[in-house]
Coordinates of C-alpha atoms in Angstrom, one line a residue:
Chain A
X1108 CA -25.4 61.8 39.0
X1109 CA -25.6 58.4 40.5
X1110 CA -27.7 57.2 37.6
X1111 CA -25.1 58.3 35.2
X1112 CA -22.4 56.4 37.1
X1113 CA -24.6 53.3 37.0
X1114 CA -25.1 53.7 33.3
X1115 CA -21.4 54.0 32.8
X1116 CA -20.7 50.8 34.7
X1117 CA -23.3 48.9 32.7
X1118 CA -22.0 50.2 29.4
X1119 CA -18.4 49.4 30.2
X1120 CA -19.4 46.0 31.3
X1121 CA -21.4 45.2 28.2
X1122 CA -18.8 46.6 25.8
X1123 CA -16.1 44.6 27.6
X1124 CA -18.1 41.3 27.3
X1125 CA -19.0 41.8 23.7
X1126 CA -15.6 43.0 22.4
X1127 CA -13.8 40.1 24.1
X1128 CA -16.3 37.7 22.5
X1129 CA -16.1 39.3 19.1
X1130 CA -12.3 39.2 19.2
X1131 CA -12.4 35.6 20.3
X1132 CA -14.5 34.7 17.3
X1133 CA -12.6 36.9 14.8
X1134 CA -9.0 36.2 15.7
X1135 CA -7.5 33.2 13.9
X1136 CA -6.7 30.2 16.0
X1137 CA -3.0 29.4 16.9
X1138 CA -1.5 26.0 16.4
X1139 CA 1.4 26.3 18.9
X1140 CA 2.3 28.4 22.0
X1141 CA 6.0 29.3 21.9
X1142 CA 6.0 30.5 25.5
X1143 CA 4.4 27.4 26.9
X1144 CA 6.1 25.1 24.4
X1145 CA 3.0 23.1 23.6
X1146 CA 0.5 22.3 20.8
X1147 CA -2.8 24.1 21.3
X1148 CA -6.2 22.5 21.0
X1149 CA -8.1 23.0 17.8
X1150 CA -11.9 23.2 17.2
X1151 CA -13.2 19.7 17.8
X1152 CA -15.1 17.8 15.2
X1153 CA -18.8 17.5 15.8
X1154 CA -20.8 14.4 15.9
X1155 CA -24.0 13.4 17.8
X1156 CA -22.2 10.5 19.4
X1157 CA -19.5 12.8 20.7
X1158 CA -22.1 15.2 22.0
X1159 CA -24.0 12.6 24.0
X1160 CA -20.9 11.1 25.4
X1161 CA -19.8 14.5 26.6
X1162 CA -16.5 14.4 24.7
X1163 CA -17.5 17.2 22.4
X1164 CA -18.3 19.7 25.2
X1165 CA -15.1 18.8 27.2
X1166 CA -13.0 19.2 24.1
X1167 CA -14.8 22.5 23.2
X1168 CA -13.9 23.8 26.7
X1169 CA -10.2 23.1 26.3
X1170 CA -10.4 24.6 22.8
X1171 CA -11.8 27.8 24.3
X1172 CA -9.3 28.0 27.1
X1173 CA -6.4 27.3 24.7
X1174 CA -7.5 29.9 22.1
X1175 CA -8.7 32.6 24.4
X1176 CA -7.9 36.1 23.2
X1177 CA -4.5 37.5 24.5
X1178 CA -4.0 34.3 26.5
X1179 CA -0.3 34.9 27.0
X1180 CA -1.2 38.3 28.6
X1181 CA -3.8 36.8 31.0
X1182 CA -1.6 33.9 32.0
X1183 CA 1.3 36.3 32.6
X1184 CA -0.9 38.5 34.7
X1185 CA -2.1 35.6 36.8
X1186 CA 1.4 34.4 37.3
X1187 CA 2.6 37.9 38.3
X1188 CA -0.3 38.3 40.8
X1189 CA 0.6 34.9 42.3
X1190 CA 4.3 35.9 42.6
X1191 CA 3.2 39.2 44.1
X1192 CA 1.1 37.3 46.7
X1193 CA 4.2 35.3 47.6
X1194 CA 3.3 32.1 45.9
X1195 CA 6.6 30.5 45.3
X1196 CA 5.7 27.5 43.1
X1197 CA 3.9 26.9 39.9
X1198 CA 3.3 23.5 38.1
X1199 CA 5.9 21.8 40.3
X1200 CA 8.6 24.5 39.7
X1201 CA 9.9 26.5 42.6
X1202 CA 11.0 30.1 42.2
X1203 CA 14.4 29.9 43.9
X1204 CA 16.8 32.7 44.8
X1205 CA 19.1 34.3 42.3
X1206 CA 16.8 33.5 39.3
X1207 CA 17.0 29.7 39.8
X1208 CA 14.0 27.7 38.8
X1209 CA 14.1 24.3 40.6
X1210 CA 11.9 21.3 40.0
X1211 CA 10.2 19.6 42.9
X1212 CA 11.3 16.1 43.4
X1213 CA 9.2 13.2 44.7
X1214 CA 10.4 9.7 45.0
X1215 CA 8.9 6.6 43.5
X1216 CA 10.1 3.5 45.3
X1217 CA 8.6 1.0 42.9
X1218 CA 10.1 2.5 39.7
X1219 CA 13.5 2.9 41.4
X1220 CA 13.5 -0.6 42.7
X1221 CA 12.6 -1.9 39.2
X1222 CA 15.3 0.1 37.5
X1223 CA 18.0 -1.2 39.9
X1224 CA 16.7 -4.7 39.2
X1225 CA 16.9 -4.1 35.4
X1226 CA 20.5 -2.9 35.5
X1227 CA 21.5 -5.8 37.8
X1228 CA 19.8 -8.2 35.4
X1229 CA 21.8 -6.6 32.5
X1230 CA 25.0 -7.0 34.6
X1231 CA 24.4 -10.7 35.3
X1232 CA 23.5 -11.4 31.7
X1233 CA 26.8 -9.9 30.4
X1234 CA 29.4 -10.7 33.0
X1235 CA 32.3 -10.0 30.6
X1236 CA 31.1 -6.5 29.9
X1237 CA 32.5 -3.8 32.2
X1238 CA 29.5 -1.7 33.4
X1239 CA 29.6 1.8 34.9
X1240 CA 26.8 3.7 36.3
X1241 CA 26.8 7.5 36.6
X1242 CA 23.8 9.0 38.4
X1243 CA 23.7 12.8 38.2
X1244 CA 21.8 14.8 40.9
X1245 CA 19.4 17.5 39.7
X1246 CA 19.7 21.2 40.3
X1247 CA 17.1 21.0 43.1
X1248 CA 19.6 19.1 45.2
X1249 CA 22.8 20.9 44.3
X1250 CA 21.1 24.3 44.9
X1251 CA 18.9 23.3 47.8
X1252 CA 20.1 26.5 49.6
X1253 CA 18.3 28.5 47.0
X1254 CA 14.9 26.9 47.5
X1255 CA 12.2 29.1 48.8
X1256 CA 11.1 28.7 52.5
X1257 CA 8.9 25.8 53.5
X1258 CA 9.6 23.8 50.3
X1259 CA 10.5 20.2 51.0
X1260 CA 11.5 18.2 48.0
X1261 CA 12.6 14.6 48.7
X1262 CA 16.3 14.4 49.4
X1263 CA 18.0 13.1 46.3
X1264 CA 21.1 12.1 48.2
X1265 CA 19.1 9.3 49.7
X1266 CA 18.2 8.1 46.3
X1267 CA 21.9 8.2 45.2
X1268 CA 23.0 6.2 48.3
X1269 CA 20.2 3.7 47.8
X1270 CA 21.3 3.1 44.2
X1271 CA 24.9 2.9 45.1
X1272 CA 24.3 0.3 47.8
X1273 CA 22.0 -1.9 45.7
X1274 CA 23.7 -1.9 42.3
X1275 CA 26.2 -4.3 41.0
X1276 CA 28.8 -2.8 38.8
X1277 CA 30.9 0.3 39.2
X1278 CA 29.0 3.3 40.6
X1279 CA 30.4 6.7 39.8
X1280 CA 29.4 9.3 42.3
X1281 CA 29.5 12.8 41.0
X1282 CA 27.5 14.5 43.8
X1283 CA 30.5 15.7 45.8
X1284 CA 32.3 17.3 42.9
X1285 CA 29.2 19.0 41.7
X1286 CA 28.3 20.3 45.1
X1287 CA 31.9 21.7 45.4
X1288 CA 31.6 23.5 42.1
X1289 CA 28.2 24.9 42.7
X1290 CA 29.3 28.5 42.5
X1291 CA 30.2 27.9 38.8
X1292 CA 27.5 27.8 36.1
X1293 CA 27.0 24.0 36.2
X1294 CA 23.2 23.8 35.9
X1295 CA 20.8 25.8 33.8
X1296 CA 18.5 28.1 35.8
X1297 CA 15.5 27.7 33.5
X1298 CA 16.0 24.1 32.3
X1299 CA 16.2 20.6 33.8
X1300 CA 19.7 19.8 32.4
X1301 CA 23.2 20.4 33.6
X1302 CA 25.4 22.7 31.5
X1303 CA 28.4 21.4 29.6
X1304 CA 30.5 22.8 32.5
X1305 CA 28.7 20.5 34.9
X1306 CA 29.1 17.6 32.5
X1307 CA 32.9 18.4 32.3
X1308 CA 33.4 18.1 36.0
X1309 CA 31.5 14.9 36.1
X1310 CA 33.6 13.6 33.1
X1311 CA 36.7 14.3 35.2
X1312 CA 35.3 12.3 38.0
X1313 CA 34.3 9.5 35.7
X1314 CA 37.8 9.3 34.2
X1315 CA 39.4 9.2 37.7
X1316 CA 37.1 6.3 38.6
X1317 CA 37.8 4.1 35.6
X1318 CA 41.5 4.9 35.1
X1319 CA 41.3 7.2 32.1
X1320 CA 43.4 10.4 31.9
X1321 CA 41.0 13.3 31.5
X1322 CA 41.8 16.3 29.3
X1323 CA 42.5 19.4 31.4
X1324 CA 40.2 22.3 31.6
X1325 CA 42.5 24.5 29.6
X1326 CA 42.6 22.0 26.8
X1327 CA 39.2 23.4 25.7
X1328 CA 38.1 26.7 24.3
X1329 CA 34.9 27.8 26.0
X1330 CA 32.4 29.5 23.8
X1331 CA 29.0 31.0 24.6
X1332 CA 26.8 30.1 21.7
X1333 CA 23.5 31.4 23.0
X1334 CA 22.3 34.1 25.4
X1335 CA 18.7 33.5 25.1
X1336 CA 17.9 29.9 26.2
X1337 CA 14.6 29.5 28.0
X1338 CA 14.3 25.9 29.0
X1339 CA 11.6 23.5 30.2
X1340 CA 11.3 24.9 33.7
X1341 CA 10.6 28.3 32.2
X1342 CA 7.8 26.9 30.1
X1343 CA 6.3 25.1 33.1
X1344 CA 6.7 28.0 35.6
X1345 CA 5.1 30.4 33.1
X1346 CA 6.5 33.7 34.5
X1347 CA 7.8 36.3 32.1
X1348 CA 10.2 37.9 34.6
X1349 CA 12.9 35.2 34.6
X1350 CA 16.1 35.9 32.8
X1351 CA 17.4 33.7 30.0
X1352 CA 20.2 31.1 30.3
X1353 CA 23.4 31.0 28.4
X1354 CA 24.7 27.9 26.6
X1355 CA 28.4 27.3 26.8
X1356 CA 30.3 24.7 24.7
X1357 CA 33.7 23.2 25.3
X1358 CA 35.7 23.0 22.0
X1359 CA 38.8 20.9 22.1
X1360 CA 42.0 22.8 21.3
X1361 CA 43.5 19.5 19.9
X1362 CA 42.6 17.9 16.6
X1363 CA 39.5 15.7 16.5
X1364 CA 37.6 13.8 13.9
X1365 CA 34.1 12.3 14.4
X1366 CA 31.7 10.4 12.2
X1367 CA 28.2 10.5 13.7
X1368 CA 25.3 8.5 12.5
X1369 CA 21.7 9.0 13.6
X1370 CA 20.0 5.7 12.9
X1371 CA 16.3 6.7 13.2
X1372 CA 16.7 9.5 10.6
X1373 CA 19.6 7.7 8.8
X1374 CA 21.6 11.0 8.9
X1375 CA 25.4 11.3 8.8
X1376 CA 27.4 14.2 10.2
X1377 CA 30.9 15.0 11.3
X1378 CA 30.0 17.1 14.4
X1379 CA 28.7 16.5 17.9
X1380 CA 26.8 19.9 17.7
X1381 CA 23.8 20.8 15.7
X1382 CA 23.8 24.6 15.7
X1383 CA 20.5 24.9 13.8
X1384 CA 18.7 24.2 17.1
X1385 CA 19.9 27.6 18.5
X1386 CA 17.2 29.3 16.4
X1387 CA 14.5 27.1 18.0
X1388 CA 12.9 26.9 21.4
X1389 CA 14.6 23.7 22.6
X1390 CA 18.2 25.0 22.3
X1391 CA 19.7 22.1 24.4
X1392 CA 19.3 20.0 21.3
X1393 CA 22.5 21.6 20.0
X1394 CA 24.1 18.7 21.8
X1395 CA 23.9 15.6 19.7
X1396 CA 20.8 16.8 18.0
X1397 CA 18.5 16.1 20.9
X1398 CA 16.9 12.7 21.6
X1399 CA 17.5 9.8 19.2
X1400 CA 17.0 6.1 19.7
X1401 CA 20.5 5.2 18.5
X1402 CA 23.5 7.3 17.7
X1403 CA 26.9 5.9 16.7
X1404 CA 30.1 8.0 17.0
X1405 CA 33.2 6.8 15.3
X1406 CA 36.5 8.7 16.0
X1407 CA 40.0 8.6 14.6
X1408 CA 41.4 7.3 17.9
X1409 CA 42.6 3.8 17.1
X1410 CA 42.5 2.2 20.5
X1411 CA 39.8 -0.4 19.7
X1412 CA 37.8 0.8 22.7
X1413 CA 34.1 0.4 22.2
X1414 CA 31.5 1.8 24.6
X1415 CA 27.7 1.6 24.7
X1416 CA 25.9 4.3 26.6
X1417 CA 22.4 3.9 27.9
X1418 CA 21.2 7.3 28.8
X1419 CA 18.8 10.2 29.2
X1420 CA 19.5 13.6 27.8
X1421 CA 22.1 14.6 30.5
X1422 CA 24.5 12.5 28.5
X1423 CA 24.2 14.7 25.4
X1424 CA 26.6 17.3 26.8
X1425 CA 28.8 14.6 28.5
X1426 CA 29.4 12.3 25.5
X1427 CA 31.5 15.0 23.6
X1428 CA 34.1 14.6 26.3
X1429 CA 34.1 10.8 26.1
X1430 CA 34.4 10.9 22.3
X1431 CA 38.1 11.9 22.8
X1432 CA 38.8 8.5 24.5
X1433 CA 36.9 5.9 22.6
X1434 CA 37.2 4.6 19.0
X1435 CA 33.4 3.9 19.0
X1436 CA 30.6 5.1 21.1
X1437 CA 27.1 3.7 20.7
X1438 CA 24.4 5.8 22.3
X1439 CA 21.1 4.0 23.0
X1440 CA 18.0 5.7 24.5
X1441 CA 15.8 2.9 25.9
X1442 CA 12.8 5.2 25.7
X1443 CA 12.9 4.9 22.0
X1444 CA 15.1 2.0 21.0
X1445 CA 13.0 -1.2 21.5
X1446 CA 15.1 -3.8 19.6
X1447 CA 17.2 -6.4 21.3
X1448 CA 20.2 -4.6 22.9
X1449 CA 22.0 -7.9 23.7
X1450 CA 22.2 -8.8 20.1
X1451 CA 23.4 -5.3 19.3
X1452 CA 26.2 -5.4 21.9
X1453 CA 27.3 -8.8 20.6
X1454 CA 27.2 -7.8 16.9
X1455 CA 29.3 -4.7 17.6
X1456 CA 31.8 -6.4 19.9
X1457 CA 31.3 -3.8 22.6
X1458 CA 33.2 -4.4 25.8
X1459 CA 32.2 -1.4 28.1
X1460 CA 28.8 -0.1 29.1
X1461 CA 27.9 3.2 30.8
X1462 CA 24.5 4.0 32.2
X1463 CA 24.1 7.7 32.6
X1464 CA 20.9 9.1 34.1
X1465 CA 19.8 12.0 36.2
X1466 CA 18.1 11.2 39.5
X1467 CA 14.7 12.5 38.3
X1468 CA 14.6 10.4 35.2
X1469 CA 16.0 7.3 36.9
X1470 CA 13.3 7.4 39.5
X1471 CA 10.5 7.9 37.1
X1472 CA 11.4 6.4 33.7
X1473 CA 10.0 2.8 33.3
X1474 CA 11.7 2.0 30.0
X1475 CA 14.7 0.4 31.6
X1476 CA 12.5 -2.7 31.7
X1477 CA 13.5 -3.2 28.1
X1478 CA 16.8 -4.5 29.5
X1479 CA 14.9 -7.5 31.0
X1480 CA 14.4 -9.6 27.9
Chain B
X666 CA -59.5 -6.8 36.4
X667 CA -57.1 -7.7 39.1
X668 CA -56.0 -10.8 37.1
X669 CA -55.2 -8.8 34.0
X670 CA -53.3 -6.3 36.1
X671 CA -51.2 -9.0 37.7
X672 CA -50.7 -10.6 34.4
X673 CA -49.4 -7.4 33.0
X674 CA -47.2 -7.0 36.0
X675 CA -45.7 -10.5 35.6
X676 CA -45.1 -10.1 31.9
X677 CA -43.3 -6.8 32.4
X678 CA -41.2 -8.2 35.2
X679 CA -40.2 -11.1 33.1
X680 CA -39.4 -8.8 30.2
X681 CA -37.3 -6.5 32.4
X682 CA -35.4 -9.5 33.6
X683 CA -34.8 -10.6 30.0
X684 CA -33.6 -7.0 29.4
X685 CA -31.1 -7.4 32.2
X686 CA -29.7 -10.7 31.1
X687 CA -26.5 -10.4 29.1
X688 CA -26.1 -11.0 25.4
X689 CA -24.0 -13.9 24.3
X690 CA -20.3 -13.5 25.2
X691 CA -18.3 -12.0 22.4
X692 CA -15.3 -14.0 21.4
X693 CA -12.9 -12.1 19.2
X694 CA -9.2 -12.7 19.0
X695 CA -7.2 -9.7 20.1
X696 CA -4.8 -10.5 17.2
X697 CA -7.7 -9.9 14.8
X698 CA -8.5 -6.6 16.4
X699 CA -4.9 -5.6 16.2
X700 CA -4.8 -6.5 12.5
X701 CA -7.7 -4.3 11.9
X702 CA -6.0 -1.5 13.7
X703 CA -2.8 -2.1 11.7
X704 CA -4.8 -1.9 8.5
X705 CA -6.0 1.6 9.5
X706 CA -2.5 2.8 10.4
X707 CA -1.2 1.4 7.1
X708 CA -3.9 3.5 5.3
X709 CA -2.8 6.6 7.2
X710 CA 0.8 5.9 6.2
X711 CA -0.1 5.5 2.6
X712 CA -1.9 8.8 2.7
X713 CA 1.3 10.3 4.0
X714 CA 3.3 9.0 1.1
X715 CA 4.7 5.6 2.3
X716 CA 5.1 3.3 -0.7
X717 CA 2.6 0.5 -1.1
X718 CA 5.1 -2.3 -1.5
X719 CA 6.6 -1.6 1.9
X720 CA 3.1 -2.0 3.4
X721 CA 2.4 -5.4 1.8
X722 CA 1.2 -8.4 3.8
X723 CA 0.2 -6.4 6.8
X724 CA 3.7 -4.9 7.3
X725 CA 4.0 -1.6 9.1
X726 CA 7.5 -0.1 8.6
X727 CA 8.9 1.2 11.9
X728 CA 6.4 -0.6 14.1
X729 CA 6.7 -3.8 16.1
X730 CA 4.3 -5.9 18.0
X731 CA 4.8 -7.8 21.2
X732 CA 2.8 -10.7 22.4
X733 CA 2.0 -10.1 26.1
X734 CA 1.5 -13.7 26.9
X735 CA 5.1 -14.5 26.0
X736 CA 7.4 -15.5 28.9
X737 CA 9.8 -12.6 28.7
X738 CA 8.4 -9.3 27.6
X739 CA 9.3 -5.8 28.8
X740 CA 5.7 -5.2 29.9
X741 CA 5.6 -8.2 32.2
X742 CA 6.3 -6.1 35.3
X743 CA 3.4 -3.7 34.6
X744 CA 0.8 -5.9 32.9
X745 CA 0.3 -9.0 35.0
X746 CA 0.3 -12.1 32.9
X747 CA -2.1 -13.8 35.4
X748 CA -4.7 -11.2 34.4
X749 CA -4.3 -11.6 30.6
X750 CA -5.9 -14.1 28.3
X751 CA -4.6 -12.6 25.2
X752 CA -2.8 -9.3 24.5
X753 CA -0.7 -7.4 22.1
X754 CA 1.3 -4.2 22.1
X755 CA 1.9 -2.3 18.9
X756 CA 4.6 0.3 19.1
X757 CA 7.4 2.3 17.4
X758 CA 10.6 0.2 17.0
X759 CA 13.1 3.0 17.3
X760 CA 11.5 6.3 16.1
X761 CA 11.2 9.1 18.5
X762 CA 7.5 9.1 18.4
X763 CA 4.9 8.4 21.1
X764 CA 2.5 6.1 19.2
X765 CA 1.5 3.1 21.4
X766 CA -1.5 0.8 21.0
X767 CA -2.4 -2.0 23.4
X768 CA -5.2 -4.5 23.0
X769 CA -6.0 -6.8 25.9
X770 CA -8.5 -9.6 26.7
X771 CA -8.7 -10.2 30.4
X772 CA -8.9 -13.8 31.8
X773 CA -12.2 -12.9 33.4
X774 CA -14.2 -9.7 34.2
X775 CA -12.8 -9.4 37.7
X776 CA -9.3 -8.7 36.2
X777 CA -10.5 -5.8 34.1
X778 CA -10.1 -3.4 36.9
X779 CA -6.5 -4.4 37.5
X780 CA -5.6 -4.2 33.9
X781 CA -7.2 -0.8 33.5
X782 CA -5.1 0.5 36.4
X783 CA -2.0 -0.9 34.7
X784 CA -2.9 1.0 31.5
X785 CA -3.4 4.2 33.5
X786 CA 0.1 3.6 34.8
X787 CA 1.5 3.1 31.3
X788 CA -0.1 6.4 30.4
X789 CA 1.6 8.1 33.3
X790 CA 4.9 6.7 32.1
X791 CA 4.2 8.1 28.6
X792 CA 3.4 11.5 30.1
X793 CA 6.7 11.4 32.0
X794 CA 8.6 10.5 28.8
X795 CA 7.1 13.2 26.6
X796 CA 6.0 16.2 28.6
X797 CA 9.5 17.7 28.5
X798 CA 10.2 16.9 24.9
X799 CA 8.6 17.2 21.4
X800 CA 5.2 19.0 22.1
X801 CA 3.5 17.4 19.0
X802 CA 4.2 13.9 20.4
X803 CA 3.1 14.9 23.8
X804 CA -0.2 16.1 22.4
X805 CA -0.9 12.6 21.2
X806 CA -0.3 11.3 24.7
X807 CA -2.7 13.9 26.1
X808 CA -5.3 12.8 23.7
X809 CA -4.8 9.1 24.7
X810 CA -7.9 6.9 25.0
X811 CA -8.3 4.0 27.4
X812 CA -11.5 2.0 26.9
X813 CA -13.0 -1.2 28.2
X814 CA -15.7 -3.3 26.7
X815 CA -16.6 -6.5 28.5
X816 CA -13.4 -8.4 29.0
X817 CA -11.6 -6.3 26.3
X818 CA -9.4 -3.3 26.9
X819 CA -7.7 -0.9 24.5
X820 CA -5.0 1.7 25.0
X821 CA -4.5 4.2 22.2
X822 CA -1.9 6.9 21.8
X823 CA -2.0 7.8 18.1
X824 CA -2.7 10.8 15.8
X825 CA -6.4 9.9 15.4
X826 CA -7.3 7.9 18.5
X827 CA -11.1 8.1 17.8
X828 CA -10.6 6.2 14.6
X829 CA -8.9 3.3 16.4
X830 CA -11.4 3.4 19.1
X831 CA -14.2 3.0 16.5
X832 CA -12.4 -0.1 15.1
X833 CA -12.2 -1.6 18.6
X834 CA -15.9 -1.0 19.2
X835 CA -16.9 -2.4 15.8
X836 CA -14.9 -5.5 16.3
X837 CA -16.7 -6.3 19.5
X838 CA -20.3 -5.6 18.3

């Protein structure tokens, strides 16, 4: 009897090992993982030189791990077991209360100091230009009460205060208003962006600070355009049991007219939304078509006000509100636009500048050094 | 017998010392290495259907290069000018793409370590820019190659980094 049991174990074991391997060889390789939102490694090219340098074997290893049979299932299983054993973080993402995924935040003094220096340099170089700076906190600060026990991300309020105290130019503080509105849906639960609602409250604060008259909440129709948005935090955290986000857009009830030009693709449109992205993974790109180096928006408001925005992607859901106040908005992303911005500002007779960043980008992105030319 | 043995010993020692001594210092302009690299990228662009006349005279549409020894350059903060004898950056002018190539010649060998650390920092910056956006561009950053050869260093984020690395190696042979 015992012998039979041993035999069974041996047989099951051998069958398991062989079928997994046969499946691994037979199943076609995948190019892209939707759930993880990344390109998967392909079979590496072989050469003697690569073999001796060890590159081939290390690439082969990543190839095998990326293309392992039923990978999504195994990864999900691992993540579930970890959740079950009370692990509350994965890849720098905390599993917060009420379905909130929150990204750990660590400070970088050097980058932050450099970025403040860059903006002050810009300010000094263009004294006639009015410069505003809006620094948006991330969800990890606004929803700190939802963080799991014993997690200690660096306090973003300290960063905000430090920037406020060291920056020349007008600083627009949106922390208080966002904290007050935190019971509304102002940040995505599965993505690193704020929602258009969060952007709206910040827009009101911005207007109040610079003497503009913001449009009231009820001047917009709110429409849910997607119920199935899984953002970047979701991809990083890699757990299947997180519910999707909704995407809400604010449509003005009044008449508007925009001419939008995307320079890098030389594409013209007359809308601030690109709905085709709702069928893809990165649905936040509905706002201003995602990241571009330079976007110009011309409106039918004839007030001769021209604004340049230096920004990260938080601005994409914010700029649609500004578009109802300026004749021209030039949106520059310093991560991709490497030409001389001072020439650009001069050529286009721009008289106002807005820097809009979230705390996480502003303390890690080094591309603001392109201002120092 | 002993004499012969000691002679052999002396000869082998001398030879082994010769083996240790360095070959003559290579002296190649980083600008020339960069031009070779640009030639390769132009070839790839042609294969992808970019018209030949827009690639004339070493032109690469969409790319720009930056001389790192110039007084004001955006890399001055991260790549210390004191450490660099010559150096160029080749990068996208305004396309949302991660391609970035840097060729450096250190002032002397002691600076190589510093420069390598700076290149690692640049890579960290690229990871930060791309990990949350456009997976295909991020893949290029992940496949990045940083290599040193004597006083020379190269940083490659490109579709086919091995090809560029080969050009760098061949230039310094």
